Short mmCIF file of N, CA and C in Angstrom, two decimals:
data_model
loop_
_atom_site.label_atom_id
_atom_site.label_comp_id
_atom_site.label_asym_id
_atom_site.label_seq_id
_atom_site.Cartn_x
_atom_site.Cartn_y
_atom_site.Cartn_z
N MET A 58 3.37 -6.22 -11.88
CA MET A 58 3.74 -5.13 -12.76
C MET A 58 4.03 -3.86 -11.96
N GLY A 59 3.16 -3.56 -10.98
CA GLY A 59 3.37 -2.38 -10.17
C GLY A 59 4.68 -2.40 -9.43
N ASP A 60 5.12 -3.60 -9.00
CA ASP A 60 6.37 -3.70 -8.26
C ASP A 60 7.56 -3.24 -9.08
N SER A 61 7.56 -3.51 -10.38
CA SER A 61 8.69 -3.09 -11.21
C SER A 61 8.73 -1.56 -11.31
N TYR A 62 7.58 -0.92 -11.31
CA TYR A 62 7.57 0.54 -11.32
C TYR A 62 8.07 1.09 -9.99
N TYR A 63 7.72 0.42 -8.88
CA TYR A 63 8.25 0.84 -7.58
C TYR A 63 9.76 0.79 -7.59
N GLU A 64 10.31 -0.30 -8.13
CA GLU A 64 11.76 -0.46 -8.16
C GLU A 64 12.45 0.62 -8.98
N LYS A 65 11.77 1.12 -10.01
CA LYS A 65 12.32 2.18 -10.85
C LYS A 65 12.10 3.57 -10.26
N GLY A 66 11.33 3.64 -9.17
CA GLY A 66 11.02 4.93 -8.58
C GLY A 66 9.86 5.63 -9.27
N GLU A 67 9.12 4.92 -10.10
CA GLU A 67 7.97 5.48 -10.80
C GLU A 67 6.71 5.20 -9.98
N TYR A 68 6.61 5.91 -8.86
CA TYR A 68 5.58 5.62 -7.88
C TYR A 68 4.17 5.92 -8.37
N ASP A 69 4.00 6.99 -9.12
CA ASP A 69 2.66 7.32 -9.61
C ASP A 69 2.15 6.24 -10.56
N LYS A 70 2.99 5.76 -11.44
CA LYS A 70 2.60 4.70 -12.37
C LYS A 70 2.30 3.41 -11.60
N ALA A 71 3.14 3.10 -10.63
CA ALA A 71 2.91 1.89 -9.82
C ALA A 71 1.59 1.99 -9.07
N LEU A 72 1.32 3.14 -8.49
CA LEU A 72 0.06 3.31 -7.76
C LEU A 72 -1.14 3.22 -8.69
N GLU A 73 -1.01 3.75 -9.88
CA GLU A 73 -2.09 3.64 -10.86
C GLU A 73 -2.39 2.16 -11.16
N MET A 74 -1.34 1.39 -11.37
CA MET A 74 -1.51 -0.04 -11.65
C MET A 74 -2.13 -0.75 -10.45
N GLN A 75 -1.68 -0.41 -9.26
CA GLN A 75 -2.21 -1.05 -8.06
C GLN A 75 -3.68 -0.68 -7.83
N GLN A 76 -4.05 0.57 -8.12
CA GLN A 76 -5.44 1.00 -7.98
C GLN A 76 -6.33 0.24 -8.97
N ASN A 77 -5.84 0.04 -10.18
CA ASN A 77 -6.59 -0.75 -11.17
C ASN A 77 -6.75 -2.19 -10.68
N ALA A 78 -5.68 -2.75 -10.15
CA ALA A 78 -5.75 -4.11 -9.62
C ALA A 78 -6.74 -4.19 -8.46
N LEU A 79 -6.76 -3.16 -7.63
CA LEU A 79 -7.68 -3.14 -6.50
C LEU A 79 -9.13 -3.18 -6.98
N GLN A 80 -9.45 -2.38 -7.99
CA GLN A 80 -10.82 -2.38 -8.50
C GLN A 80 -11.22 -3.76 -9.02
N ILE A 81 -10.32 -4.41 -9.69
CA ILE A 81 -10.61 -5.75 -10.20
C ILE A 81 -10.83 -6.73 -9.05
N LYS A 82 -9.96 -6.66 -8.04
CA LYS A 82 -10.08 -7.59 -6.91
C LYS A 82 -11.33 -7.32 -6.10
N LEU A 83 -11.68 -6.07 -5.92
CA LEU A 83 -12.91 -5.75 -5.20
C LEU A 83 -14.13 -6.31 -5.93
N THR A 84 -14.10 -6.22 -7.25
CA THR A 84 -15.22 -6.71 -8.06
C THR A 84 -15.28 -8.23 -8.08
N THR A 85 -14.13 -8.87 -8.20
CA THR A 85 -14.12 -10.32 -8.36
C THR A 85 -14.02 -11.10 -7.06
N LEU A 86 -13.27 -10.58 -6.10
CA LEU A 86 -13.02 -11.32 -4.85
C LEU A 86 -13.76 -10.73 -3.66
N GLY A 87 -14.04 -9.45 -3.72
CA GLY A 87 -14.69 -8.77 -2.61
C GLY A 87 -13.68 -8.13 -1.67
N GLU A 88 -14.23 -7.39 -0.74
CA GLU A 88 -13.42 -6.62 0.20
C GLU A 88 -12.64 -7.51 1.18
N GLN A 89 -13.26 -8.56 1.66
CA GLN A 89 -12.67 -9.37 2.73
C GLN A 89 -11.94 -10.59 2.19
N HIS A 90 -10.99 -10.37 1.31
CA HIS A 90 -10.20 -11.46 0.73
C HIS A 90 -8.72 -11.15 0.92
N PRO A 91 -7.91 -12.14 1.24
CA PRO A 91 -6.48 -11.89 1.44
C PRO A 91 -5.78 -11.25 0.22
N ASP A 92 -6.20 -11.61 -0.99
CA ASP A 92 -5.58 -11.00 -2.17
C ASP A 92 -5.92 -9.51 -2.28
N THR A 93 -7.12 -9.16 -1.86
CA THR A 93 -7.50 -7.74 -1.82
C THR A 93 -6.63 -7.03 -0.79
N ALA A 94 -6.42 -7.67 0.35
CA ALA A 94 -5.56 -7.09 1.39
C ALA A 94 -4.15 -6.87 0.87
N THR A 95 -3.65 -7.81 0.08
CA THR A 95 -2.30 -7.67 -0.48
C THR A 95 -2.22 -6.44 -1.38
N THR A 96 -3.26 -6.19 -2.13
CA THR A 96 -3.25 -5.01 -3.00
C THR A 96 -3.33 -3.74 -2.16
N TYR A 97 -4.16 -3.74 -1.12
CA TYR A 97 -4.16 -2.59 -0.21
C TYR A 97 -2.76 -2.35 0.36
N ASN A 98 -2.11 -3.43 0.75
CA ASN A 98 -0.76 -3.31 1.31
C ASN A 98 0.22 -2.77 0.26
N ASN A 99 0.11 -3.23 -0.97
CA ASN A 99 0.99 -2.72 -2.03
C ASN A 99 0.77 -1.23 -2.26
N ILE A 100 -0.47 -0.79 -2.19
CA ILE A 100 -0.75 0.64 -2.32
C ILE A 100 -0.14 1.40 -1.14
N ALA A 101 -0.26 0.84 0.05
CA ALA A 101 0.35 1.46 1.23
C ALA A 101 1.85 1.63 1.05
N ILE A 102 2.49 0.61 0.53
CA ILE A 102 3.93 0.67 0.28
C ILE A 102 4.25 1.78 -0.72
N GLY A 103 3.44 1.88 -1.77
CA GLY A 103 3.67 2.93 -2.78
C GLY A 103 3.61 4.32 -2.19
N TYR A 104 2.60 4.57 -1.38
CA TYR A 104 2.51 5.90 -0.74
C TYR A 104 3.65 6.13 0.25
N ALA A 105 4.06 5.09 0.95
CA ALA A 105 5.19 5.24 1.88
C ALA A 105 6.47 5.56 1.12
N LEU A 106 6.67 4.91 -0.01
CA LEU A 106 7.86 5.19 -0.83
C LEU A 106 7.83 6.61 -1.38
N LYS A 107 6.66 7.06 -1.82
CA LYS A 107 6.53 8.45 -2.30
C LYS A 107 6.87 9.43 -1.19
N ALA A 108 6.35 9.17 0.00
CA ALA A 108 6.61 10.06 1.14
C ALA A 108 8.10 10.09 1.48
N ARG A 109 8.71 8.92 1.50
CA ARG A 109 10.14 8.85 1.81
C ARG A 109 10.95 9.59 0.76
N SER A 110 10.61 9.41 -0.49
CA SER A 110 11.31 10.07 -1.58
C SER A 110 11.19 11.59 -1.47
N ALA A 111 10.00 12.07 -1.15
CA ALA A 111 9.79 13.51 -1.00
C ALA A 111 10.59 14.07 0.17
N ARG A 112 10.62 13.33 1.28
CA ARG A 112 11.40 13.80 2.44
C ARG A 112 12.89 13.85 2.12
N ARG A 113 13.38 12.84 1.40
CA ARG A 113 14.81 12.80 1.05
C ARG A 113 15.18 13.92 0.09
N ALA A 114 14.25 14.31 -0.77
CA ALA A 114 14.52 15.37 -1.74
C ALA A 114 14.18 16.75 -1.18
N ASN A 115 13.81 16.79 0.11
CA ASN A 115 13.43 18.04 0.77
C ASN A 115 12.29 18.74 0.04
N LYS A 116 11.37 17.95 -0.50
CA LYS A 116 10.20 18.52 -1.15
C LYS A 116 9.13 18.78 -0.11
N SER A 117 8.02 19.24 -0.55
CA SER A 117 6.92 19.63 0.32
C SER A 117 6.65 18.63 1.44
N SER A 118 6.82 19.08 2.66
CA SER A 118 6.55 18.20 3.79
C SER A 118 5.05 17.96 3.92
N THR A 119 4.24 18.89 3.41
CA THR A 119 2.80 18.70 3.44
C THR A 119 2.41 17.51 2.58
N ARG A 120 2.99 17.42 1.40
CA ARG A 120 2.70 16.28 0.51
C ARG A 120 3.23 14.98 1.13
N ALA A 121 4.40 15.03 1.69
CA ALA A 121 4.97 13.82 2.31
C ALA A 121 4.07 13.35 3.44
N LYS A 122 3.55 14.28 4.23
CA LYS A 122 2.64 13.92 5.33
C LYS A 122 1.36 13.32 4.78
N GLU A 123 0.83 13.90 3.71
CA GLU A 123 -0.39 13.37 3.09
C GLU A 123 -0.16 11.94 2.60
N TRP A 124 0.96 11.71 1.93
CA TRP A 124 1.26 10.37 1.42
C TRP A 124 1.48 9.39 2.57
N SER A 125 2.10 9.84 3.63
CA SER A 125 2.28 8.98 4.81
C SER A 125 0.93 8.62 5.42
N ARG A 126 0.03 9.60 5.48
CA ARG A 126 -1.31 9.35 6.01
C ARG A 126 -2.05 8.33 5.16
N LYS A 127 -1.96 8.48 3.83
CA LYS A 127 -2.61 7.53 2.93
C LYS A 127 -2.00 6.14 3.10
N SER A 128 -0.69 6.08 3.23
CA SER A 128 -0.03 4.80 3.45
C SER A 128 -0.57 4.12 4.69
N ASP A 129 -0.68 4.88 5.76
CA ASP A 129 -1.19 4.33 7.02
C ASP A 129 -2.63 3.82 6.87
N GLU A 130 -3.46 4.56 6.13
CA GLU A 130 -4.85 4.16 5.93
C GLU A 130 -4.94 2.84 5.16
N TYR A 131 -4.19 2.72 4.08
CA TYR A 131 -4.22 1.50 3.29
C TYR A 131 -3.62 0.32 4.05
N ARG A 132 -2.56 0.58 4.79
CA ARG A 132 -1.97 -0.50 5.59
C ARG A 132 -2.95 -0.99 6.65
N LYS A 133 -3.67 -0.08 7.26
CA LYS A 133 -4.66 -0.45 8.27
C LYS A 133 -5.75 -1.32 7.65
N MET A 134 -6.22 -0.95 6.46
CA MET A 134 -7.23 -1.77 5.79
C MET A 134 -6.70 -3.17 5.50
N ALA A 135 -5.47 -3.23 5.00
CA ALA A 135 -4.86 -4.53 4.71
C ALA A 135 -4.73 -5.36 5.97
N LEU A 136 -4.25 -4.76 7.02
CA LEU A 136 -4.03 -5.48 8.27
C LEU A 136 -5.34 -6.02 8.84
N GLU A 137 -6.39 -5.22 8.81
CA GLU A 137 -7.69 -5.68 9.32
C GLU A 137 -8.18 -6.90 8.55
N ILE A 138 -8.03 -6.88 7.24
CA ILE A 138 -8.46 -8.02 6.42
C ILE A 138 -7.60 -9.25 6.70
N TYR A 139 -6.28 -9.05 6.75
CA TYR A 139 -5.40 -10.18 7.04
C TYR A 139 -5.74 -10.80 8.39
N GLU A 140 -5.91 -9.97 9.41
CA GLU A 140 -6.20 -10.50 10.74
C GLU A 140 -7.52 -11.27 10.76
N LYS A 141 -8.51 -10.74 10.05
CA LYS A 141 -9.83 -11.38 10.03
C LYS A 141 -9.82 -12.67 9.22
N THR A 142 -9.12 -12.69 8.09
CA THR A 142 -9.19 -13.85 7.20
C THR A 142 -8.08 -14.87 7.44
N LEU A 143 -6.91 -14.42 7.85
CA LEU A 143 -5.77 -15.32 7.99
C LEU A 143 -5.34 -15.53 9.44
N GLY A 144 -5.72 -14.61 10.31
CA GLY A 144 -5.35 -14.70 11.71
C GLY A 144 -4.11 -13.89 12.03
N PRO A 145 -3.90 -13.60 13.31
CA PRO A 145 -2.80 -12.75 13.73
C PRO A 145 -1.42 -13.37 13.60
N ALA A 146 -1.33 -14.70 13.52
CA ALA A 146 -0.03 -15.36 13.44
C ALA A 146 0.42 -15.66 12.02
N ASP A 147 -0.41 -15.35 11.03
CA ASP A 147 -0.04 -15.60 9.64
C ASP A 147 1.10 -14.68 9.21
N ALA A 148 1.96 -15.19 8.34
CA ALA A 148 3.12 -14.41 7.87
C ALA A 148 2.70 -13.11 7.19
N ASN A 149 1.63 -13.13 6.41
CA ASN A 149 1.17 -11.89 5.75
C ASN A 149 0.73 -10.86 6.77
N THR A 150 0.02 -11.31 7.79
CA THR A 150 -0.43 -10.41 8.85
C THR A 150 0.76 -9.81 9.58
N ILE A 151 1.70 -10.64 9.94
CA ILE A 151 2.87 -10.18 10.68
C ILE A 151 3.68 -9.19 9.84
N GLU A 152 3.91 -9.52 8.58
CA GLU A 152 4.69 -8.64 7.71
C GLU A 152 3.99 -7.29 7.54
N CYS A 153 2.70 -7.31 7.34
CA CYS A 153 1.94 -6.07 7.18
C CYS A 153 1.99 -5.24 8.46
N ARG A 154 1.85 -5.89 9.59
CA ARG A 154 1.85 -5.19 10.88
C ARG A 154 3.22 -4.59 11.20
N ASP A 155 4.29 -5.28 10.82
CA ASP A 155 5.63 -4.91 11.28
C ASP A 155 6.50 -4.15 10.27
N TRP A 156 6.05 -3.99 9.02
CA TRP A 156 6.94 -3.40 8.03
C TRP A 156 7.17 -1.91 8.30
N ARG A 157 8.34 -1.50 7.90
CA ARG A 157 8.73 -0.08 8.00
C ARG A 157 9.49 0.29 6.74
N ILE A 158 9.20 1.47 6.23
CA ILE A 158 9.94 1.96 5.05
C ILE A 158 10.67 3.22 5.45
#
């Protein structure tokens, strides 16, 4: 569901949905689960898209930097979980490590 909001450029709504999904996954699957990592990664993508959109619209660079920082934090969490649970050669790990927006 969050992905469709990303596609529409409705980043705040998408992030809200992803945060809700994260809470559910943390409760049901725990922190060290690949599905939890995927949600962290989706949140990272949302913040990266917000930052890119703000930079393109010449909006506050302070906000864009904050969103970029949040994106990096969530991506790092996802990557650590992927590496620990799936290994460094797994496609999810590689995609998370190498993606750029």
